[in-house]
């Protein structure tokens, strides 16, 4: 008998492949943003290192965030169009439906990450990371993908319609622009600087930056993992409780 989570994963991946807009937002849009900031505007930023080396960690995080709108919309569509009720009749476990959406989101993230890294190398990216540090980068990206995936699933379940579900993920897409992804936080104006320093994405970006530079900082790593685990826990419990109420 097939694992229900695997069946749900295959279903979600087929839906993503058949939706050109979601593929563009999840994979191609981060590449476009990277080309815009690095290739077109990179010389306008003075960050003490080649700008492609500085920007790539932030672009990795952006690649995780850009596909979240499609995830929230897909989850809400399953809920509001009665698909979930059909799965209940078929005796599909509740957890399999949600897990399938989260895992498909992570797999899409990894494809977008691979595209970003490939473009970064084409633009002159020169990391100093060891093999173990590259594994650390992949592990942190997967953990971030799981955390944001569960939070996005919760937002999709909570929204009243697919349209509002897509809008609910917009803050997660915009938050990296108010972090150290594009420029260092200490170059920002008052208020924005403090927000950038203490919001969750900045230590995650700085951890990725440290790993890729071969100089990871313990404080950033601890904060990054703590934020990821906290976001994942909130998203998971919110998603499962909302699912039980609405399904």
XYZ file of N, CA and C in Angstrom:
741
model
N 0.849 -1.204 0.000
C 0.000 0.000 0.000
C 0.882 1.251 0.000
N 0.540 2.210 -0.846
C 1.356 3.408 -0.980
C 1.205 4.309 0.246
N 2.301 4.969 0.591
C 2.278 5.929 1.689
C 1.418 7.126 1.290
N 0.399 7.490 2.094
C -0.489 8.612 1.727
C 0.258 9.929 1.545
N 1.296 10.168 2.358
C 2.060 11.414 2.237
C 2.761 11.492 0.890
N 3.287 10.344 0.415
C 3.953 10.312 -0.886
C 2.945 10.566 -2.000
N 1.755 9.991 -1.861
C 0.704 10.211 -2.866
C 0.328 11.688 -2.926
N 0.155 12.310 -1.752
C -0.177 13.736 -1.709
C 0.965 14.579 -2.284
N 2.207 14.176 -2.012
C 3.364 14.900 -2.555
C 3.371 14.854 -4.075
N 3.143 13.675 -4.648
C 3.111 13.541 -6.108
C 1.981 14.390 -6.693
N 0.840 14.385 -6.023
C -0.288 15.204 -6.486
C 0.089 16.681 -6.523
N 0.707 17.168 -5.444
C 1.055 18.591 -5.373
C 2.116 18.960 -6.400
N 3.094 18.089 -6.606
C 4.136 18.370 -7.589
C 3.555 18.431 -9.005
N 2.592 17.570 -9.304
C 1.933 17.623 -10.619
C 1.175 18.932 -10.797
N 0.508 19.393 -9.736
C -0.222 20.662 -9.808
C 0.741 21.824 -10.034
N 1.898 21.794 -9.359
C 2.889 22.869 -9.536
C 3.420 22.881 -10.963
N 3.722 21.690 -11.493
C 4.275 21.603 -12.846
C 3.289 22.087 -13.905
N 1.996 21.967 -13.622
C 0.968 22.376 -14.587
C 0.586 23.849 -14.459
N 1.200 24.539 -13.503
C 0.882 25.955 -13.261
C 2.111 26.803 -13.549
N 2.244 27.358 -14.762
C 3.431 28.134 -15.122
C 3.675 29.328 -14.201
N 2.596 29.941 -13.698
C 2.763 31.103 -12.822
C 3.470 30.734 -11.532
N 3.074 29.618 -10.933
C 3.709 29.198 -9.687
C 5.161 28.810 -9.914
N 5.455 28.189 -11.068
C 6.847 27.839 -11.387
C 7.678 29.100 -11.552
N 7.112 30.107 -12.213
C 7.845 31.363 -12.403
C 8.120 32.038 -11.069
N 7.092 32.128 -10.220
C 7.257 32.793 -8.928
C 8.244 32.062 -8.038
N 8.211 30.738 -8.071
C 9.029 29.952 -7.157
C 10.470 29.810 -7.622
N 10.705 29.714 -8.923
C 12.047 29.407 -9.432
C 12.647 30.560 -10.223
N 11.910 31.089 -11.175
C 12.491 32.096 -12.069
C 12.517 33.490 -11.458
N 11.507 33.833 -10.662
C 11.469 35.172 -10.087
C 12.674 35.462 -9.200
N 13.104 34.539 -8.312
C 14.325 34.810 -7.543
C 15.549 35.033 -8.415
N 15.631 34.319 -9.536
C 16.757 34.518 -10.455
C 16.696 35.913 -11.069
N 15.488 36.340 -11.445
C 15.320 37.684 -12.012
C 15.730 38.747 -11.000
N 15.304 38.566 -9.745
C 15.658 39.530 -8.691
C 17.171 39.562 -8.484
N 17.807 38.403 -8.510
C 19.254 38.361 -8.330
C 19.973 39.072 -9.468
N 19.549 38.832 -10.695
C 20.161 39.510 -11.835
C 19.965 41.023 -11.737
N 18.804 41.444 -11.258
C 18.533 42.866 -11.140
C 19.452 43.513 -10.115
N 19.580 42.900 -8.935
C 20.380 43.514 -7.876
C 21.881 43.361 -8.117
N 22.310 42.199 -8.579
C 23.749 41.941 -8.717
C 24.284 42.470 -10.041
N 23.622 42.106 -11.139
C 24.159 42.449 -12.458
C 23.874 43.900 -12.830
N 22.666 44.385 -12.484
C 22.293 45.742 -12.896
C 22.672 46.792 -11.851
N 22.465 46.481 -10.553
C 22.624 47.492 -9.505
C 23.798 47.225 -8.574
N 24.522 46.137 -8.783
C 25.563 45.745 -7.851
C 26.622 46.806 -7.605
N 27.011 47.550 -8.639
C 28.047 48.571 -8.475
C 27.575 49.748 -7.622
N 26.278 49.852 -7.384
C 25.768 50.971 -6.577
C 25.900 50.707 -5.081
N 26.204 49.461 -4.699
C 26.303 49.111 -3.283
C 27.760 48.899 -2.897
N 28.174 49.540 -1.819
C 29.521 49.365 -1.286
C 29.415 48.586 0.021
N 29.806 47.316 -0.014
C 29.660 46.449 1.168
C 30.998 45.843 1.594
N 32.082 46.267 0.988
C 33.408 45.813 1.397
C 33.878 44.535 0.738
N 32.996 43.840 0.027
C 33.342 42.614 -0.704
C 32.628 42.672 -2.050
N 33.019 41.820 -3.009
C 32.246 41.768 -4.256
C 30.764 41.573 -3.953
N 29.924 42.368 -4.605
C 28.514 42.376 -4.208
C 27.841 41.024 -4.407
N 28.252 40.260 -5.402
C 27.633 38.949 -5.619
C 27.901 38.036 -4.428
N 29.085 38.163 -3.806
C 29.384 37.355 -2.618
C 28.511 37.775 -1.447
N 28.256 39.086 -1.334
C 27.412 39.568 -0.238
C 25.954 39.194 -0.464
N 25.457 39.344 -1.684
C 24.021 39.224 -1.958
C 23.538 37.784 -2.049
N 24.391 36.851 -2.428
C 23.936 35.484 -2.672
C 23.221 34.857 -1.477
N 23.721 34.975 -0.230
C 22.968 34.389 0.897
C 21.556 34.956 1.025
N 21.394 36.261 0.828
C 20.070 36.857 0.877
C 19.181 36.359 -0.244
N 19.760 36.135 -1.429
C 18.989 35.617 -2.553
C 18.533 34.183 -2.296
N 19.332 33.422 -1.543
C 18.910 32.064 -1.181
C 17.650 32.109 -0.329
N 17.610 33.047 0.608
C 16.428 33.184 1.446
C 15.234 33.677 0.637
N 15.485 34.616 -0.275
C 14.403 35.082 -1.139
C 13.832 33.935 -1.970
N 14.717 33.031 -2.410
C 14.262 31.895 -3.210
C 13.322 31.008 -2.410
N 13.552 30.897 -1.108
C 12.648 30.124 -0.257
C 11.291 30.814 -0.145
N 11.298 32.136 -0.056
C 10.067 32.883 0.216
C 9.178 33.095 -1.010
N 9.763 33.149 -2.198
C 8.975 33.565 -3.359
C 7.906 32.559 -3.781
N 8.058 31.297 -3.432
C 7.040 30.328 -3.828
C 5.952 30.106 -2.801
N 5.985 30.870 -1.707
C 5.047 30.603 -0.607
C 3.610 30.972 -0.947
N 3.410 31.988 -1.782
C 2.055 32.390 -2.144
C 1.285 31.263 -2.810
N 1.970 30.528 -3.697
C 1.308 29.418 -4.389
C 0.950 28.305 -3.415
N 1.787 28.086 -2.399
C 1.501 27.050 -1.397
C 0.246 27.417 -0.601
N 0.193 28.655 -0.121
C -0.975 29.095 0.648
C -2.249 28.998 -0.182
N -2.180 29.387 -1.442
C -3.350 29.334 -2.316
C -3.798 27.896 -2.549
N -2.831 26.993 -2.768
C -3.168 25.590 -3.023
C -3.819 24.946 -1.803
N -3.284 25.233 -0.624
C -3.854 24.674 0.608
C -5.282 25.180 0.802
N -5.483 26.471 0.635
C -6.812 27.035 0.823
C -7.785 26.514 -0.225
N -7.309 26.342 -1.440
C -8.177 25.814 -2.496
C -8.644 24.406 -2.158
N -7.747 23.576 -1.632
C -8.146 22.230 -1.210
C -9.229 22.295 -0.134
N -9.106 23.267 0.755
C -10.046 23.384 1.860
C -11.406 23.920 1.402
N -11.387 25.004 0.624
C -12.631 25.687 0.280
C -13.400 24.996 -0.845
N -12.728 24.197 -1.670
C -13.397 23.534 -2.782
C -13.851 22.116 -2.454
N -13.681 21.710 -1.201
C -14.196 20.409 -0.786
C -13.271 19.235 -1.040
N -12.041 19.508 -1.507
C -11.112 18.408 -1.782
C -10.780 17.658 -0.487
N -10.629 18.414 0.607
C -10.298 17.795 1.888
C -11.387 16.806 2.301
N -12.649 17.169 2.098
C -13.757 16.275 2.466
C -13.733 14.988 1.642
N -13.319 15.103 0.386
C -13.208 13.899 -0.447
C -12.107 12.986 0.095
N -10.990 13.596 0.517
C -9.908 12.803 1.092
C -10.363 12.104 2.367
N -11.225 12.785 3.154
C -11.726 12.179 4.391
C -12.561 10.937 4.070
N -13.385 11.019 3.026
C -14.189 9.873 2.617
C -13.289 8.715 2.171
N -12.159 9.072 1.526
C -11.210 8.058 1.060
C -10.310 7.557 2.187
N -10.529 8.050 3.405
C -9.745 7.638 4.578
C -8.261 7.995 4.428
N -7.998 9.155 3.808
C -6.623 9.656 3.731
C -6.301 10.361 5.043
N -5.211 10.020 5.723
C -4.874 10.673 6.999
C -4.756 12.185 6.843
N -5.233 12.909 7.847
C -5.191 14.367 7.779
C -3.767 14.879 7.634
N -2.852 14.283 8.392
C -1.473 14.754 8.356
C -0.840 14.617 6.986
N -1.271 13.624 6.201
C -0.677 13.402 4.881
C -0.955 14.573 3.952
N -2.141 15.158 4.059
C -2.500 16.283 3.192
C -1.584 17.473 3.453
N -1.417 17.816 4.724
C -0.588 18.966 5.075
C 0.884 18.686 4.807
N 1.350 17.493 5.175
C 2.754 17.143 4.971
C 3.114 17.162 3.487
N 2.189 16.703 2.646
C 2.447 16.724 1.204
C 2.688 18.126 0.689
N 1.911 19.097 1.173
C 2.104 20.487 0.754
C 3.455 21.027 1.238
N 3.819 20.705 2.473
C 5.079 21.223 3.032
C 6.276 20.643 2.292
N 6.266 19.336 2.067
C 7.416 18.701 1.410
C 7.538 19.165 -0.035
N 6.423 19.312 -0.739
C 6.495 19.810 -2.120
C 7.046 21.228 -2.140
N 6.713 22.020 -1.123
C 7.261 23.374 -1.018
C 8.767 23.332 -0.831
N 9.253 22.441 0.019
C 10.697 22.328 0.261
C 11.425 21.877 -1.006
N 10.862 20.914 -1.711
C 11.497 20.442 -2.949
C 11.562 21.554 -3.994
N 10.501 22.336 -4.091
C 10.514 23.486 -5.003
C 11.583 24.486 -4.581
N 11.726 24.690 -3.261
C 12.765 25.581 -2.754
C 14.152 25.118 -3.188
N 14.402 23.821 -3.102
C 15.724 23.300 -3.449
C 16.031 23.519 -4.929
N 15.014 23.403 -5.777
C 15.221 23.678 -7.204
C 15.567 25.148 -7.409
N 14.837 26.042 -6.719
C 15.112 27.476 -6.822
C 16.498 27.806 -6.274
N 16.894 27.162 -5.177
C 18.219 27.381 -4.586
C 19.305 26.967 -5.573
N 19.131 25.812 -6.207
C 20.114 25.347 -7.189
C 20.248 26.346 -8.344
N 19.106 26.899 -8.779
C 19.147 27.890 -9.859
C 19.881 29.149 -9.418
N 19.615 29.614 -8.190
C 20.277 30.817 -7.668
C 21.780 30.609 -7.578
N 22.201 29.462 -7.050
C 23.637 29.194 -6.904
C 24.304 29.113 -8.269
N 23.640 28.484 -9.232
C 24.203 28.418 -10.576
C 24.393 29.787 -11.198
N 23.376 30.661 -11.058
C 23.488 32.025 -11.587
C 24.563 32.803 -10.838
N 24.648 32.594 -9.521
C 25.657 33.286 -8.714
C 27.068 32.948 -9.202
N 27.322 31.673 -9.445
C 28.641 31.289 -9.957
C 28.905 31.908 -11.325
N 27.869 31.987 -12.157
C 28.030 32.614 -13.470
C 28.356 34.097 -13.349
N 27.918 34.733 -12.246
C 28.165 36.155 -12.030
C 29.459 36.416 -11.249
N 30.194 35.337 -10.934
C 31.478 35.517 -10.257
C 31.493 35.170 -8.788
N 30.490 34.497 -8.296
C 30.430 34.123 -6.888
C 31.634 33.257 -6.534
N 32.299 33.579 -5.415
C 33.527 32.876 -5.030
C 33.491 32.530 -3.544
N 32.733 31.485 -3.160
C 32.621 31.139 -1.742
C 33.883 30.450 -1.224
N 34.066 30.519 0.094
C 35.210 29.862 0.740
C 34.759 28.696 1.608
N 33.537 28.255 1.461
C 32.972 27.223 2.318
C 33.611 25.865 2.062
N 33.813 25.117 3.141
C 34.258 23.739 3.033
C 33.063 22.846 2.710
N 33.342 21.552 2.481
C 32.251 20.621 2.192
C 31.260 20.576 3.356
N 31.782 20.532 4.583
C 30.907 20.493 5.762
C 30.078 21.765 5.866
N 30.666 22.902 5.521
C 29.922 24.169 5.588
C 28.859 24.240 4.495
N 29.126 23.666 3.337
C 28.089 23.587 2.310
C 26.921 22.715 2.793
N 27.242 21.633 3.493
C 26.182 20.807 4.069
C 25.379 21.608 5.088
N 26.086 22.470 5.842
C 25.398 23.345 6.789
C 24.458 24.305 6.093
N 24.876 24.846 4.946
C 24.024 25.742 4.154
C 22.765 25.003 3.716
N 22.953 23.795 3.169
C 21.802 23.018 2.701
C 20.865 22.683 3.860
N 21.451 22.284 4.990
C 20.635 21.942 6.148
C 19.828 23.122 6.658
N 20.458 24.304 6.708
C 19.745 25.496 7.185
C 18.654 25.904 6.210
N 18.922 25.780 4.914
C 17.913 26.118 3.911
C 16.715 25.166 4.010
N 16.980 23.873 4.194
C 15.889 22.902 4.330
C 15.081 23.190 5.590
N 15.776 23.493 6.700
C 15.073 23.814 7.943
C 14.221 25.065 7.770
N 14.768 26.079 7.106
C 13.993 27.291 6.837
C 12.794 26.982 5.946
N 12.995 26.133 4.943
C 11.895 25.759 4.064
C 10.781 25.039 4.806
N 11.147 24.148 5.727
C 10.141 23.456 6.534
C 9.392 24.440 7.427
N 10.146 25.367 8.039
C 9.522 26.339 8.945
C 8.540 27.233 8.205
N 8.992 27.849 7.105
C 8.109 28.733 6.352
C 6.991 27.942 5.669
N 7.277 26.689 5.309
C 6.247 25.859 4.696
C 5.087 25.608 5.643
N 5.394 25.238 6.892
C 4.327 25.004 7.860
C 3.572 26.284 8.188
N 4.310 27.403 8.299
C 3.628 28.664 8.583
C 2.724 29.068 7.423
N 3.175 28.833 6.203
C 2.370 29.179 5.031
C 1.141 28.285 4.919
N 1.297 27.005 5.231
C 0.153 26.095 5.240
C -0.880 26.579 6.258
N -0.402 27.017 7.432
C -1.320 27.540 8.449
C -2.041 28.777 7.947
N -1.321 29.674 7.274
C -1.951 30.882 6.730
C -2.980 30.517 5.668
N -2.655 29.532 4.833
C -3.592 29.100 3.801
C -4.856 28.505 4.377
N -4.726 27.726 5.459
C -5.895 27.143 6.111
C -6.741 28.201 6.811
N -6.075 29.204 7.349
C -6.776 30.241 8.112
C -7.544 31.199 7.200
N -7.041 31.449 5.985
C -7.664 32.410 5.077
C -9.041 31.919 4.632
N -9.894 32.880 4.272
C -11.264 32.556 3.885
C -11.417 32.186 2.417
N -10.439 32.572 1.587
C -10.525 32.285 0.158
C -9.115 32.135 -0.411
N -8.963 31.511 -1.588
C -7.638 31.390 -2.198
C -6.974 32.743 -2.455
N -7.771 33.752 -2.789
C -7.199 35.080 -3.065
C -6.575 35.681 -1.815
N -7.295 35.622 -0.697
C -6.751 36.165 0.551
C -5.603 35.302 1.066
N -5.611 34.011 0.751
C -4.507 33.137 1.154
C -3.210 33.571 0.480
N -3.291 33.908 -0.826
C -2.103 34.380 -1.525
C -1.575 35.677 -0.944
N -2.480 36.568 -0.573
C -2.074 37.845 0.017
C -1.480 37.660 1.408
N -1.922 36.637 2.124
C -1.445 36.421 3.493
C 0.046 36.116 3.548
N 0.591 35.582 2.454
C 2.013 35.246 2.431
C 2.897 36.408 1.997
N 2.296 37.523 1.579
C 3.080 38.669 1.094
C 4.075 39.189 2.137
N 3.690 39.309 3.438
C 4.682 39.779 4.418
C 5.931 38.912 4.475
N 5.786 37.595 4.287
C 6.953 36.719 4.293
C 7.847 36.972 3.088
N 7.253 37.368 1.976
C 8.036 37.679 0.774
C 8.742 39.021 0.921
N 8.083 39.981 1.577
C 8.650 41.319 1.726
C 9.674 41.411 2.852
N 9.560 40.562 3.869
C 10.420 40.672 5.048
C 11.911 40.613 4.723
N 12.372 39.774 3.770
C 13.808 39.767 3.468
C 14.347 41.111 2.983
N 13.513 41.942 2.359
C 13.984 43.240 1.879
C 14.243 44.207 3.034
N 13.699 43.896 4.215
C 13.941 44.706 5.408
C 14.883 43.968 6.363
N 15.843 43.284 5.775
C 16.857 42.549 6.528
C 18.218 42.914 5.944
N 19.222 42.102 6.256
C 20.557 42.348 5.707
C 20.765 41.644 4.370
N 19.678 41.275 3.698
C 19.797 40.545 2.436
C 20.417 41.400 1.330
N 20.002 42.664 1.227
C 20.431 43.527 0.117
C 21.597 44.413 0.521
N 21.518 45.032 1.685
C 22.593 45.878 2.214
C 22.736 45.592 3.704
N 23.903 45.879 4.301
C 24.048 45.679 5.744
C 23.049 46.518 6.529
N 22.569 45.963 7.634
C 21.565 46.657 8.450
C 22.083 47.991 8.967
N 23.400 48.083 9.255
C 23.919 49.333 9.834
C 23.988 50.475 8.834
N 23.695 50.207 7.554
C 23.634 51.267 6.548
C 22.228 51.825 6.381
N 21.262 51.257 7.103
C 19.872 51.688 6.982
C 19.581 52.853 7.917
N 18.456 53.508 7.680
C 18.048 54.639 8.501
C 17.517 54.207 9.850
N 17.375 55.162 10.780
C 16.843 54.856 12.119
C 15.471 54.202 12.027
N 15.218 53.284 12.903
C 13.951 52.558 12.893
C 14.047 51.324 12.023
N 14.305 51.529 10.741
C 14.455 50.392 9.825
C 15.687 49.582 10.207
N 16.748 50.283 10.619
C 17.983 49.609 11.034
C 17.723 48.662 12.198
N 17.030 49.148 13.230
C 16.753 48.321 14.396
C 15.829 47.150 14.038
N 14.848 47.430 13.179
C 13.953 46.356 12.752
C 14.728 45.273 12.010
N 15.620 45.694 11.106
C 16.407 44.733 10.331
C 17.320 43.904 11.224
N 17.860 44.515 12.248
C 18.787 43.804 13.126
C 18.110 42.722 13.951
N 16.842 42.940 14.318
C 16.187 42.043 15.268
C 15.079 41.190 14.665
N 14.826 41.310 13.385
C 13.815 40.451 12.777
C 14.419 39.073 12.487
N 13.590 38.037 12.317
C 14.111 36.662 12.243
C 14.988 36.347 11.043
N 14.762 36.997 9.895
C 15.502 36.607 8.709
C 16.959 37.067 8.720
N 17.286 38.132 9.443
C 18.658 38.634 9.439
C 19.658 37.621 9.994
N 19.443 37.012 11.174
C 20.415 36.015 11.627
C 20.493 34.792 10.723
N 19.388 34.454 10.055
C 19.425 33.333 9.118
C 20.315 33.681 7.930
N 20.149 34.887 7.398
C 20.984 35.327 6.276
C 22.444 35.417 6.698
N 22.708 35.982 7.874
C 24.084 36.113 8.345
C 24.716 34.740 8.588
N 23.919 33.768 9.007
C 24.440 32.408 9.171
C 24.822 31.804 7.824
N 23.955 31.971 6.831
C 24.273 31.495 5.480
C 25.510 32.203 4.942
N 25.602 33.507 5.187
C 26.743 34.289 4.720
C 28.039 33.812 5.381
N 27.967 33.572 6.696
C 29.141 33.091 7.407
C 29.578 31.711 6.931
N 28.615 30.813 6.709
C 28.952 29.474 6.221
C 29.589 29.536 4.837
N 29.034 30.342 3.943
C 29.570 30.444 2.588
C 30.934 31.129 2.569
N 31.175 32.030 3.509
C 32.479 32.695 3.616
C 33.500 31.862 4.362
N 33.045 30.754 4.954
C 33.951 29.922 5.735
C 34.187 30.439 7.131
N 33.371 31.409 7.583
C 33.558 32.008 8.915
C 32.222 32.095 9.651
N 31.563 30.961 9.908
C 30.263 31.021 10.598
C 30.421 31.529 12.023
N 29.459 32.351 12.460
C 29.456 32.894 13.807
C 28.460 32.119 14.674
N 28.924 31.678 15.834
C 28.095 30.849 16.700
C 26.796 31.552 17.089
N 26.886 32.848 17.439
C 25.692 33.585 17.845
C 24.640 33.623 16.755
N 25.061 33.900 15.518
C 24.121 33.929 14.401
C 23.508 32.546 14.166
N 24.328 31.507 14.260
C 23.829 30.150 14.018
C 22.790 29.753 15.054
N 23.056 30.053 16.320
C 22.101 29.708 17.374
C 20.787 30.457 17.160
N 20.881 31.769 16.855
C 19.681 32.563 16.626
C 18.909 32.053 15.405
N 19.634 31.684 14.344
C 18.982 31.204 13.128
C 18.213 29.918 13.383
N 18.849 28.959 14.051
C 18.173 27.694 14.328
C 17.006 27.899 15.290
N 17.180 28.781 16.260
C 16.091 29.050 17.207
C 14.887 29.646 16.492
N 15.122 30.613 15.605
C 14.023 31.221 14.854
C 13.334 30.183 13.963
N 14.129 29.357 13.274
C 13.540 28.361 12.378
C 12.688 27.364 13.153
N 13.208 26.878 14.272
C 12.451 25.914 15.071
C 11.194 26.557 15.663
N 11.322 27.819 16.095
C 10.163 28.519 16.639
C 9.083 28.731 15.597
N 9.481 29.185 14.400
C 8.508 29.404 13.318
C 7.861 28.083 12.914
N 8.666 27.010 12.833
C 8.131 25.697 12.464
C 7.117 25.214 13.494
N 7.421 25.391 14.781
C 6.505 24.942 15.828
C 5.190 25.710 15.777
N 5.279 27.041 15.646
C 4.065 27.861 15.559
C 3.243 27.456 14.338
N 3.904 27.319 13.184
C 3.197 26.960 11.969
C 2.558 25.586 12.056
N 3.277 24.615 12.603
C 2.749 23.242 12.691
C 1.519 23.168 13.587
N 1.626 23.711 14.793
C 0.499 23.615 15.720
C -0.686 24.462 15.259
N -0.413 25.600 14.648
C -1.485 26.434 14.107
C -2.173 25.707 12.954
N -1.379 25.105 12.065
C -1.941 24.409 10.906
C -2.786 23.214 11.332
N -2.248 22.395 12.239
C -2.988 21.198 12.622
C -4.260 21.535 13.385
N -4.209 22.556 14.241
C -5.411 22.932 14.992
C -6.471 23.531 14.071
N -6.053 24.378 13.127
C -6.999 24.962 12.170
C -7.590 23.896 11.261
N -6.756 22.946 10.870
C -7.227 21.873 9.999
C -8.310 21.040 10.696
N -8.110 20.747 11.980
C -9.088 19.966 12.727
C -10.424 20.711 12.840
N -10.351 22.039 12.959
C -11.564 22.827 13.102
C -12.335 22.956 11.784
N -11.602 23.109 10.684
C -12.255 23.406 9.413
C -12.539 22.172 8.572
N -11.754 21.110 8.757
C -11.918 19.930 7.887
C -13.190 19.166 8.256
